[in-house]
Coordinates of C-alpha atoms in Angstrom, one line a residue:
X1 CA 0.0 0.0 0.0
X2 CA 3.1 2.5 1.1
X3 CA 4.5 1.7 -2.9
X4 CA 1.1 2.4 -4.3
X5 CA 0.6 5.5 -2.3
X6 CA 4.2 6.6 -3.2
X7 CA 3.6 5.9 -6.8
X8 CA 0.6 8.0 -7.1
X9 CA 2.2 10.6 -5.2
X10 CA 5.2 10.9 -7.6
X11 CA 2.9 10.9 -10.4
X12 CA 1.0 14.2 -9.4
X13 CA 3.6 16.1 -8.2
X14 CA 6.7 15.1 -10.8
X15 CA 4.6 15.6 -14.1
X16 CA 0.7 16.9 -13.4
X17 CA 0.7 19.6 -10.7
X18 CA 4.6 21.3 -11.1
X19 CA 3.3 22.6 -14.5
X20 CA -0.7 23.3 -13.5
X21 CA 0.1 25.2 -10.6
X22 CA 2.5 27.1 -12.4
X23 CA 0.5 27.3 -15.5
X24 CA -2.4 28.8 -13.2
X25 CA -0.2 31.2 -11.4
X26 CA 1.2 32.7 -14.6
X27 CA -2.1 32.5 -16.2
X28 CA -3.8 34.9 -13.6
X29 CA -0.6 37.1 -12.9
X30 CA -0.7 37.7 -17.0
X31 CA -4.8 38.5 -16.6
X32 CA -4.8 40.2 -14.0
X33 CA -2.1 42.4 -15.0
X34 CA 0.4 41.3 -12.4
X35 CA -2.1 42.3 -9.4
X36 CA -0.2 41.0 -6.7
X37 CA 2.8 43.9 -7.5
X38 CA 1.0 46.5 -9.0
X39 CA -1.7 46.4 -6.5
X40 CA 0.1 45.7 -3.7
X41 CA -0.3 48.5 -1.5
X42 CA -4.7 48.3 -1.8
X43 CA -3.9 44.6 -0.8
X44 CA -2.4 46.6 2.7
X45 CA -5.2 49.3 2.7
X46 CA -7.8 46.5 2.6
X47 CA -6.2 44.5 5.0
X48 CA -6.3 47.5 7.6
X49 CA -9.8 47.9 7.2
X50 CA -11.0 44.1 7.1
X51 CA -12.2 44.1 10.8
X52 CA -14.8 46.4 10.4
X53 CA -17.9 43.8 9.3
X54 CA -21.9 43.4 9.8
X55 CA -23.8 40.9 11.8
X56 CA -24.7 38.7 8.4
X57 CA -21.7 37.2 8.9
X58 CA -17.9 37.3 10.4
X59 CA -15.6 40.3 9.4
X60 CA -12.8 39.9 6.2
X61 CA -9.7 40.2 8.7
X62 CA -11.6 36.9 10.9
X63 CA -11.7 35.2 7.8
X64 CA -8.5 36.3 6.9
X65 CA -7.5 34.8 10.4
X66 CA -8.9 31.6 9.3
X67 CA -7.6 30.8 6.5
X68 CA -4.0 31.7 7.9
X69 CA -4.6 29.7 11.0
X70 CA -4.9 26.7 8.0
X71 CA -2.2 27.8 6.2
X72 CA 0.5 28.8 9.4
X73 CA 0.8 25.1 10.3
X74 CA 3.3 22.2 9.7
X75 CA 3.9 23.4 6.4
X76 CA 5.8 26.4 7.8
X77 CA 8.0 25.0 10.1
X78 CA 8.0 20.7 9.4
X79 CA 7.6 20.7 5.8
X80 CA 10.1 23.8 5.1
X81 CA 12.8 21.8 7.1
X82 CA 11.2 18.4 4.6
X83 CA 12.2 20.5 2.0
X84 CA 15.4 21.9 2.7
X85 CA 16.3 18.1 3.9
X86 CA 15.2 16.3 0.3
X87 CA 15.8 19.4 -1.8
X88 CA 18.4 21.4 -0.4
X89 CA 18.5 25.1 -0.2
X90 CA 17.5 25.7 -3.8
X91 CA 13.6 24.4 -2.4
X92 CA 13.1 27.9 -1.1
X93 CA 13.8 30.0 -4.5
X94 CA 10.5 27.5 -5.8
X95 CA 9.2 27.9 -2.5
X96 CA 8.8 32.2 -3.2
X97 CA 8.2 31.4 -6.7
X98 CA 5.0 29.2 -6.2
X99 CA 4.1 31.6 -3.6
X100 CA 4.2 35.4 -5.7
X101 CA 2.8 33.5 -8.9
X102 CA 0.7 32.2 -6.3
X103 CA -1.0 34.7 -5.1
X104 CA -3.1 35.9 -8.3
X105 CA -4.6 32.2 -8.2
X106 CA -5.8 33.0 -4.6
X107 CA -7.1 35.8 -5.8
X108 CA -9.3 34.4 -8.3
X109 CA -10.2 31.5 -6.3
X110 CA -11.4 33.5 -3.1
X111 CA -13.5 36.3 -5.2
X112 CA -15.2 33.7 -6.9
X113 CA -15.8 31.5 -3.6
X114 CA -17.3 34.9 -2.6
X115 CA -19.2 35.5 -5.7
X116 CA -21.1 32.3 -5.5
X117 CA -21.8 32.0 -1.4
X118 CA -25.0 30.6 -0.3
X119 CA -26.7 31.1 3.5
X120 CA -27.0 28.2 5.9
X121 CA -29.6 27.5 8.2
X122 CA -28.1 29.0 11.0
X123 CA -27.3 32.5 9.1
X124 CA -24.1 31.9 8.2
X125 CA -22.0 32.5 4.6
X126 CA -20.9 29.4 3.5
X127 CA -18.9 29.0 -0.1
X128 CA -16.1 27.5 -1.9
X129 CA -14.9 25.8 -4.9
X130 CA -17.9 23.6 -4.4
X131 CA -20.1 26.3 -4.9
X132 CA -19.0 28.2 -7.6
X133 CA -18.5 24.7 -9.6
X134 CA -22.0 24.1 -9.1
X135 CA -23.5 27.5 -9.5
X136 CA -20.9 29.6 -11.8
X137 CA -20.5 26.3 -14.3
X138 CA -23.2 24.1 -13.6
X139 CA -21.8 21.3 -12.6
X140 CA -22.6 19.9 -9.0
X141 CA -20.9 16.4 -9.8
X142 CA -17.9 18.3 -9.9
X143 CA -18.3 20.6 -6.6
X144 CA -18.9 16.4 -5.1
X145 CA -15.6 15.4 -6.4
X146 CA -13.9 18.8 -4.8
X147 CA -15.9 18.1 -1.6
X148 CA -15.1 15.1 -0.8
X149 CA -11.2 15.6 -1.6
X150 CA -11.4 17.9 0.8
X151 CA -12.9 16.3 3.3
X152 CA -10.4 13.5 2.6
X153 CA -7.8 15.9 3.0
X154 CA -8.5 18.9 5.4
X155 CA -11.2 16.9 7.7
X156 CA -8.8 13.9 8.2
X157 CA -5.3 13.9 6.7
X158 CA -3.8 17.2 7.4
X159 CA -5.3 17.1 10.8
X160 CA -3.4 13.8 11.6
X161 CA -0.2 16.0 9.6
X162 CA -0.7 18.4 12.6
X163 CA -0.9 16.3 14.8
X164 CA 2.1 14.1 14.3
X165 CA 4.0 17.5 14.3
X166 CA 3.4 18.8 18.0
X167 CA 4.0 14.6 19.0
X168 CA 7.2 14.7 17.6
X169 CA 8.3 18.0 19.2
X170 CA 6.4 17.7 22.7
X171 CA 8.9 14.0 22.1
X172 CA 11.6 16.2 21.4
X173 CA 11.5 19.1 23.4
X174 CA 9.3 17.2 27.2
X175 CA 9.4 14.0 26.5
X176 CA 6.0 13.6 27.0
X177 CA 4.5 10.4 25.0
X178 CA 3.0 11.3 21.9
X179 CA -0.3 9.2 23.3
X180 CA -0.7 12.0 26.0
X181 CA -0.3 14.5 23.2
X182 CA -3.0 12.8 21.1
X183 CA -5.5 12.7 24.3
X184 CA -4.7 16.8 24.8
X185 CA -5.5 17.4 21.3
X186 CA -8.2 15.6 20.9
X187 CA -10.0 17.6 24.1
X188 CA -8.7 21.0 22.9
X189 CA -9.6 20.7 19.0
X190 CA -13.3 18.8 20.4
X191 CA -14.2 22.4 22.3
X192 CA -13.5 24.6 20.0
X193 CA -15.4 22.3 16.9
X194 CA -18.7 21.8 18.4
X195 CA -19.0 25.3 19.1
X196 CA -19.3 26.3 15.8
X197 CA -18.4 28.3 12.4
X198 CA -18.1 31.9 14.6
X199 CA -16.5 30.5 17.7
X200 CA -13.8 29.1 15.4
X201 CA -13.0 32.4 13.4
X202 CA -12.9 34.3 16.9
X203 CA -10.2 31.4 18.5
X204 CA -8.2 32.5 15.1
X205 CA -8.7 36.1 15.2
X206 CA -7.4 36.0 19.2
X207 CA -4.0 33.2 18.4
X208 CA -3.0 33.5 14.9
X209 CA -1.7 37.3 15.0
X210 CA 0.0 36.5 18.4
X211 CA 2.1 33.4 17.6
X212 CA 2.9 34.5 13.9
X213 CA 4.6 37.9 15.6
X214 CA 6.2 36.0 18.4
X215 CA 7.8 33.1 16.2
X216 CA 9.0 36.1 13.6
X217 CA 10.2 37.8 16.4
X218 CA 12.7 35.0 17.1
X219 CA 13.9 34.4 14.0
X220 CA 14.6 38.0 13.4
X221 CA 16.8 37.8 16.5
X222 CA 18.5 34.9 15.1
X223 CA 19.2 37.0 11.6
X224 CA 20.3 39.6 13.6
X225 CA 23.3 38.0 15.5
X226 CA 24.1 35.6 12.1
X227 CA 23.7 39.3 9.6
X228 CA 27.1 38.7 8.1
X229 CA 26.1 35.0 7.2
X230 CA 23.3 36.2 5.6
X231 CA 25.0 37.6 2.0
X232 CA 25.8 33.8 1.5
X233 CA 22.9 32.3 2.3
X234 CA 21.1 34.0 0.1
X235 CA 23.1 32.9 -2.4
X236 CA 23.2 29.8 -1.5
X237 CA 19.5 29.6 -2.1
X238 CA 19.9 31.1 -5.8
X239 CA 22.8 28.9 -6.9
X240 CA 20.9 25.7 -5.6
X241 CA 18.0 26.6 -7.6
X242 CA 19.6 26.6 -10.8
X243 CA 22.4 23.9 -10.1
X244 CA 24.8 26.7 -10.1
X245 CA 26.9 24.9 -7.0
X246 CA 26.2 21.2 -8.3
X247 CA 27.0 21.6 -12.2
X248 CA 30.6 20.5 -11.2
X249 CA 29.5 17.7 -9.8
X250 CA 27.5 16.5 -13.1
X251 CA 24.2 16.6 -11.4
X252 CA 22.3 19.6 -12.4
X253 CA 19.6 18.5 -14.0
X254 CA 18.5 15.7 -10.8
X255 CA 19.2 19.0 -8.2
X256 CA 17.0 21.4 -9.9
X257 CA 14.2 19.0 -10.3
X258 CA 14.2 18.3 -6.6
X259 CA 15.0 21.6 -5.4
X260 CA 12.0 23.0 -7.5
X261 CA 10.0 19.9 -6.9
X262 CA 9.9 19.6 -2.7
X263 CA 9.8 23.3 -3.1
X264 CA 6.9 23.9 -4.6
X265 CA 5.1 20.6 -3.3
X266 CA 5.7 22.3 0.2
X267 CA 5.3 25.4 -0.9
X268 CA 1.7 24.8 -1.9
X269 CA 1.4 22.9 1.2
X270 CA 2.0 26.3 3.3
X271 CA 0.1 28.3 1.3
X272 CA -2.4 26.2 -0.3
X273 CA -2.7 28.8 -3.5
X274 CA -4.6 27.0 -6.2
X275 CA -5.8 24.3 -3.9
X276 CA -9.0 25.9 -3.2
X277 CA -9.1 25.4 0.5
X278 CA -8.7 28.9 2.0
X279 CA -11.6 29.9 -0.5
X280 CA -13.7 28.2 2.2
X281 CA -13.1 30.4 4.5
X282 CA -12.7 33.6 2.1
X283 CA -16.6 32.4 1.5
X284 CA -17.7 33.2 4.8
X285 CA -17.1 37.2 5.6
X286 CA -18.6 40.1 4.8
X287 CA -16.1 41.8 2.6
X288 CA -15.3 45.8 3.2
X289 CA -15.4 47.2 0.7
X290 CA -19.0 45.1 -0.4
X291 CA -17.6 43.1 -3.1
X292 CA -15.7 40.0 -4.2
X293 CA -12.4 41.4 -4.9
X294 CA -12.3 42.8 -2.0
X295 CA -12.1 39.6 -0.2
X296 CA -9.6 38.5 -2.9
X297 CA -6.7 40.9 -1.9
X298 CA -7.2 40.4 1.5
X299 CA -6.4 36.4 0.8
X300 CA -4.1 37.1 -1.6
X301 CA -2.0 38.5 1.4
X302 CA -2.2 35.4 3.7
X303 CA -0.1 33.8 0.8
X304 CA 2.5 36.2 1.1
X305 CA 2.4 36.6 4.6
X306 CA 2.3 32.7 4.9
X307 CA 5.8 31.7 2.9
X308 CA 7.5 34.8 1.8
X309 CA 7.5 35.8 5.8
X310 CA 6.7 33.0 7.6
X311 CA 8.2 30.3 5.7
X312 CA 11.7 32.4 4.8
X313 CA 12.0 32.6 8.6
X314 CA 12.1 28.7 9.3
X315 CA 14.5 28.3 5.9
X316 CA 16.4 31.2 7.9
X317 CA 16.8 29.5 11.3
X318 CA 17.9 26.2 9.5
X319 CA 20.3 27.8 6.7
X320 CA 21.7 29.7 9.4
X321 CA 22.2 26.7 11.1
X322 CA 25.3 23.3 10.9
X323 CA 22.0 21.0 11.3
X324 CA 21.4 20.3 7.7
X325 CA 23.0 17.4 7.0
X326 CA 22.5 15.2 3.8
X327 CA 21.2 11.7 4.6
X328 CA 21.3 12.4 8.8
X329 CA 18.1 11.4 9.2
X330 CA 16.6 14.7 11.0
X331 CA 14.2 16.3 9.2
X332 CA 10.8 17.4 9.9
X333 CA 9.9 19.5 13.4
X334 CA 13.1 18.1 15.0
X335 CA 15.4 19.7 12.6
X336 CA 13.5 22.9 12.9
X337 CA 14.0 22.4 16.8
X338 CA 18.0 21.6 16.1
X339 CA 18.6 24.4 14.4
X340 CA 17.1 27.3 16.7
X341 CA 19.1 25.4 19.9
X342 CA 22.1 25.5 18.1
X343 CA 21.2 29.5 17.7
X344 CA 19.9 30.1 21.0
X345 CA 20.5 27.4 23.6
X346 CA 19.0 24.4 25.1
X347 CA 15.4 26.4 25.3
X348 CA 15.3 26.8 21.6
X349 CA 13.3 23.3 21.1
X350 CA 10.9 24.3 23.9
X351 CA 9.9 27.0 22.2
X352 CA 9.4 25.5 18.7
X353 CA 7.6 22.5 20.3
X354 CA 5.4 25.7 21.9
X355 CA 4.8 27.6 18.7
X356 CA 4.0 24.3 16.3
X357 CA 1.6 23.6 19.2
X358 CA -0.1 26.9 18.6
X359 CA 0.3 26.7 14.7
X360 CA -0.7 22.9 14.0
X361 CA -3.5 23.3 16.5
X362 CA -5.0 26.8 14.7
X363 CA -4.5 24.6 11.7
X364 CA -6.8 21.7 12.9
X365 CA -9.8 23.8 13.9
X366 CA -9.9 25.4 10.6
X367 CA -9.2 22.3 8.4
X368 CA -12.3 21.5 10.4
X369 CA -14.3 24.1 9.7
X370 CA -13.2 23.5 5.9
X371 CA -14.4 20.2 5.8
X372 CA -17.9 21.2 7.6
X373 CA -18.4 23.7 4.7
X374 CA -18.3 21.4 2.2
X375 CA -20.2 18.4 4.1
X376 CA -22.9 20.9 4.1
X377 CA -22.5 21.3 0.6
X378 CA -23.1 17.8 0.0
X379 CA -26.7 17.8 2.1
X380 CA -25.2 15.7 5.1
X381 CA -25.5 18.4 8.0
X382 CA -28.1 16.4 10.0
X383 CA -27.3 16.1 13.7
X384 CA -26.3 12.9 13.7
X385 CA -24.2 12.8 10.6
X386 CA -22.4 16.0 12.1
X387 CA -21.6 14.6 14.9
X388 CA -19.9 11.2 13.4
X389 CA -17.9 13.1 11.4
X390 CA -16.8 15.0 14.0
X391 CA -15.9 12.3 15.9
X392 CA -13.8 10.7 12.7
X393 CA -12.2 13.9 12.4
X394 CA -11.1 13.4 16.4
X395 CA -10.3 10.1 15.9
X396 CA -7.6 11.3 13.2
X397 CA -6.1 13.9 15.3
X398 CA -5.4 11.1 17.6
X399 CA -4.1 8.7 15.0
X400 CA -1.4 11.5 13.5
X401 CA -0.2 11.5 17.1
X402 CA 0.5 7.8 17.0
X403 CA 1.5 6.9 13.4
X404 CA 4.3 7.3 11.3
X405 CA 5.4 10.8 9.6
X406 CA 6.3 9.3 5.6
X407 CA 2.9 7.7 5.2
X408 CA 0.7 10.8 6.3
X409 CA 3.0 13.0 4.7
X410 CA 2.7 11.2 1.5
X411 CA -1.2 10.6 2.0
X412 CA -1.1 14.3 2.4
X413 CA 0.4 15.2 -0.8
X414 CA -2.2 12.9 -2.6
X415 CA -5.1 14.1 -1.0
X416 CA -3.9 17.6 -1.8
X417 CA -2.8 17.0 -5.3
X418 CA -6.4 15.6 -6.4
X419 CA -8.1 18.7 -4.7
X420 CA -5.7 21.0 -6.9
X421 CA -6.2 19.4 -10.1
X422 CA -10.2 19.7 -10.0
X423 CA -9.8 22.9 -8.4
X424 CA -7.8 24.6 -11.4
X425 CA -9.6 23.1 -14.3
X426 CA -12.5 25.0 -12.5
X427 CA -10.8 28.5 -12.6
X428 CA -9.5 28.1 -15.8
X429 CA -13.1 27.6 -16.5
X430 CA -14.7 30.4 -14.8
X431 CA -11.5 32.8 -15.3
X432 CA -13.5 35.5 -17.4
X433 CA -15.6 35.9 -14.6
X434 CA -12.7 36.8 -12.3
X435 CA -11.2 39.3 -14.8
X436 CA -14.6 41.0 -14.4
X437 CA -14.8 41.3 -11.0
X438 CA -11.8 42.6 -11.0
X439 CA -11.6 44.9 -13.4
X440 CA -15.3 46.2 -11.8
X441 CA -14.0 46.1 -8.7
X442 CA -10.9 48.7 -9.9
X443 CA -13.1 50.4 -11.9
X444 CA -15.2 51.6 -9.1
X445 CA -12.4 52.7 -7.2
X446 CA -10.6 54.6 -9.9
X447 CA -13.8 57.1 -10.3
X448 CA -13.6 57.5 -6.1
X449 CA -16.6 55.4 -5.9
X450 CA -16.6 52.6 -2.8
X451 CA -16.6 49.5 -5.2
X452 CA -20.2 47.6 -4.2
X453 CA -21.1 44.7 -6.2
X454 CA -24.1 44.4 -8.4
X455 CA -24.7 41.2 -10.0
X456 CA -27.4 42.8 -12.8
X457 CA -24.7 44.4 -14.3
X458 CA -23.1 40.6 -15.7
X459 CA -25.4 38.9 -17.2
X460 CA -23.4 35.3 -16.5
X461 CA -23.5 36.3 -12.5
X462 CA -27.0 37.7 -12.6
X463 CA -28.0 34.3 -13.6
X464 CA -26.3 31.6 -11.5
X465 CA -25.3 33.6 -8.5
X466 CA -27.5 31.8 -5.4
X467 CA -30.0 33.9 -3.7
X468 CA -29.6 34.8 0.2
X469 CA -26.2 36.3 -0.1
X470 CA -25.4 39.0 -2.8
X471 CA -29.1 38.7 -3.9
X472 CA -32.0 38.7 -1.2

């Protein structure tokens, strides 16, 4: 099953998903007239205003909070160290890369996911690639495929990725047996699930700014006492990219390929552009200004903010480091824990084990909420189907405590490949209706007007937009 799994897994990422992802990224950045540098300071302006909100619904900057408590997990300090270990340093130039190319695809995936939201029973926005598959092209079967990817993925997999994580460094760091772990998870992550869609995005908006400052705030103080190592590492990165440091050696072609493959495989991990998850959560708030771009620039800066800064400080701390060692064996959260000890002393793992505590278990509750969003898309949110799954989604944060880190992480990349794939057919599809909210969006707010969104004036989105959000 592990060589099935495997082969699969080498499949999507060595020859389907390097060139879609980076086929989509380039695809929007071109269409979009390079919106993530040219609009780049009205992606911090709308940012800064994203807490203000109504009581339809939770504010931009809670959603905003959610989908980076999603995307600030494992990925950011486990699966950069993966990357660095398999790839070497060059894995970071794909790393940015994926991430700024990136960024246009999360653009056009969490407009349309607010385009096409829908109202639950309880008052909520709900939304997502599901949604917009089914409304914006027609095709539920499709928005069933997506779903239960994700729910396959975010609901179970990446939960027991998170999981596994804090284990191995509350191991590392206490001691503490990674069944004890499990149990404290399992009570923490229950709480804060059955209370809900809104206490969720308030547990994110309260953590996620706090431990994202306090983990950069360390890893700026390690730049700062390693500055005149810095010069070379960044170089270091570049020539590893492009084989500069292993065409002596005769193998620049097999270098590059891994450097660019972990790196964006991990990359996209992080940041999940293109995957279509964070558009879950871009779904449910009510956007300031009132339209679906709006919500798009505020998401397209949890991808930068995700690998360009959160990311580039783990790569930092280990670059900076004598811990990376070819074939060693550490890799994962321990390397990430034996490289800020070397820096800082023997209370350098405590903290790391603290901080993936607080980033893997942010990540958890909004895979969660994720996965709810799209159960209720496929018409299972009776009681007692709601409470099963949560109980299987439980049941997996306890299992990543206790199993092994190759298998999730390759189950992982499966699950998260598939969701991609069907995800980026789907904005390919429905990319003239991004280019039109955008351009609507900036045409509003070149003639001083606050850009609001009125469906009557597209005739496509006048048509298959649901009623109950945009249109009473």
């Amino acid at each position: 099953m592990t060589d099935i799994i495997n082969s699969i897994s080498g499949l999507l990422w060595g020859h389907i998903l390097v060139y879609l992802l980076i086929a989509a990224g380039l695809f929007f950045t071109l269409r979009l007239g390079f919106i993530q540098f040219t609009q780049f300071p009205h992606m911090i302006k709308v940012m800064f205003q994203s807490r203000q909100g109504s009581g339809d619904g939770i504010s931009s900057f809670q959603a905003f909070c959610t989908s980076l408590a999603a995307r600030v997990g494992t990925g950011n300090m486990a699966g950069v160290a993966v990357a660095l270990y398999l790839g070497g340093a060059g894995a970071i130039f794909w790393m940015w890369l994926i991430a700024l190319i990136g960024m246009a695809t999360s653009f056009a995936e969490s407009t349309l996911a607010q385009a096409y939201k829908t109202v639950d029973e309880d008052g909520n926005f709900r939304g997502g690639p599901a949604y917009y598959m089914e409304y914006g092209l027609g095709k539920r079967w499709m928005g069933v495929i997506f779903s239960l990817c994700l729910i396959l993925a975010f609901g179970l997999v990446f939960n027991a990725v998170q999981s596994n994580s804090i284990a191995a460094a509350f191991d590392v760091a206490f001691g503490i047996p990674n069944y004890v772990v499990g149990i404290g998870l399992v009570l923490g992550s229950g709480i804060i699930i059955f209370g809900g869609l809104k206490t969720i995005s308030r547990f994110a908006e309260m953590v996620v700014p706090f431990m994202a400052l306090a983990y950069l705030l360390v890893a700026l103080y390690v730049c700062a006492i390693n500055y005149d190592l810095l010069p070379d590492v960044f170089m270091h990165v570049i020539n590893s990219a492009f084989g500069i440091e292993q065409a002596g050696a005769g193998a620049i072609g097999y270098g590059v390929m891994q450097a660019m493959i972990q790196g964006i495989k991990r990359g996209l991990f992080s940041n999940e552009a293109g995957m279509g998850s964070a558009a879950n959560a871009a779904a449910t708030a009510t956007p300031n200004p009132p339209h679906p771009a709006s919500q798009g620039y505020v998401q397209m800066l949890g991808v930068f903010v995700d690998t360009i800064i959160i990311c580039t400080a783990t790569a930092a701390l280990i670059l900076l480091s004598q811990q990376l060692i070819p074939d060693s064996g550490v890799t994962g959260i321990a390397l990430t824990q034996a490289a800020l000890e070397e820096h800082v002393g023997s209370w350098g793992a405590i903290f790391v084990a603290i901080a993936i505590l607080f980033f893997a278990f942010t990540s958890i509750v909004a895979n969660y909420s994720y996965a709810e969003t799209n159960l209720l898309f496929l018409e299972h949110n009776h009681a007692s189907g709601m409470l099963i799954f949560r109980l299987l989604v439980l049941g997996m944060v306890m299992f990543g405590a206790l199993g092994e880190l190759p298998l999730v992480w390759t189950l992982a990349d499966v699950s998260m490949g598939l969701m991609a794939i069907v995800n980026v057919i789907a904005l390919f599809m429905l990319s003239g209706v991004v280019i039109w909210l955008a351009k609507d969006y900036n045409t509003q707010r070149k003639a001083g007007k606050l850009p609001t969104f009125d469906p009557s004036q597209n005739k496509k989105l006048d048509q298959t937009i649901p009623k109950g959000a945009w249109r009473k």
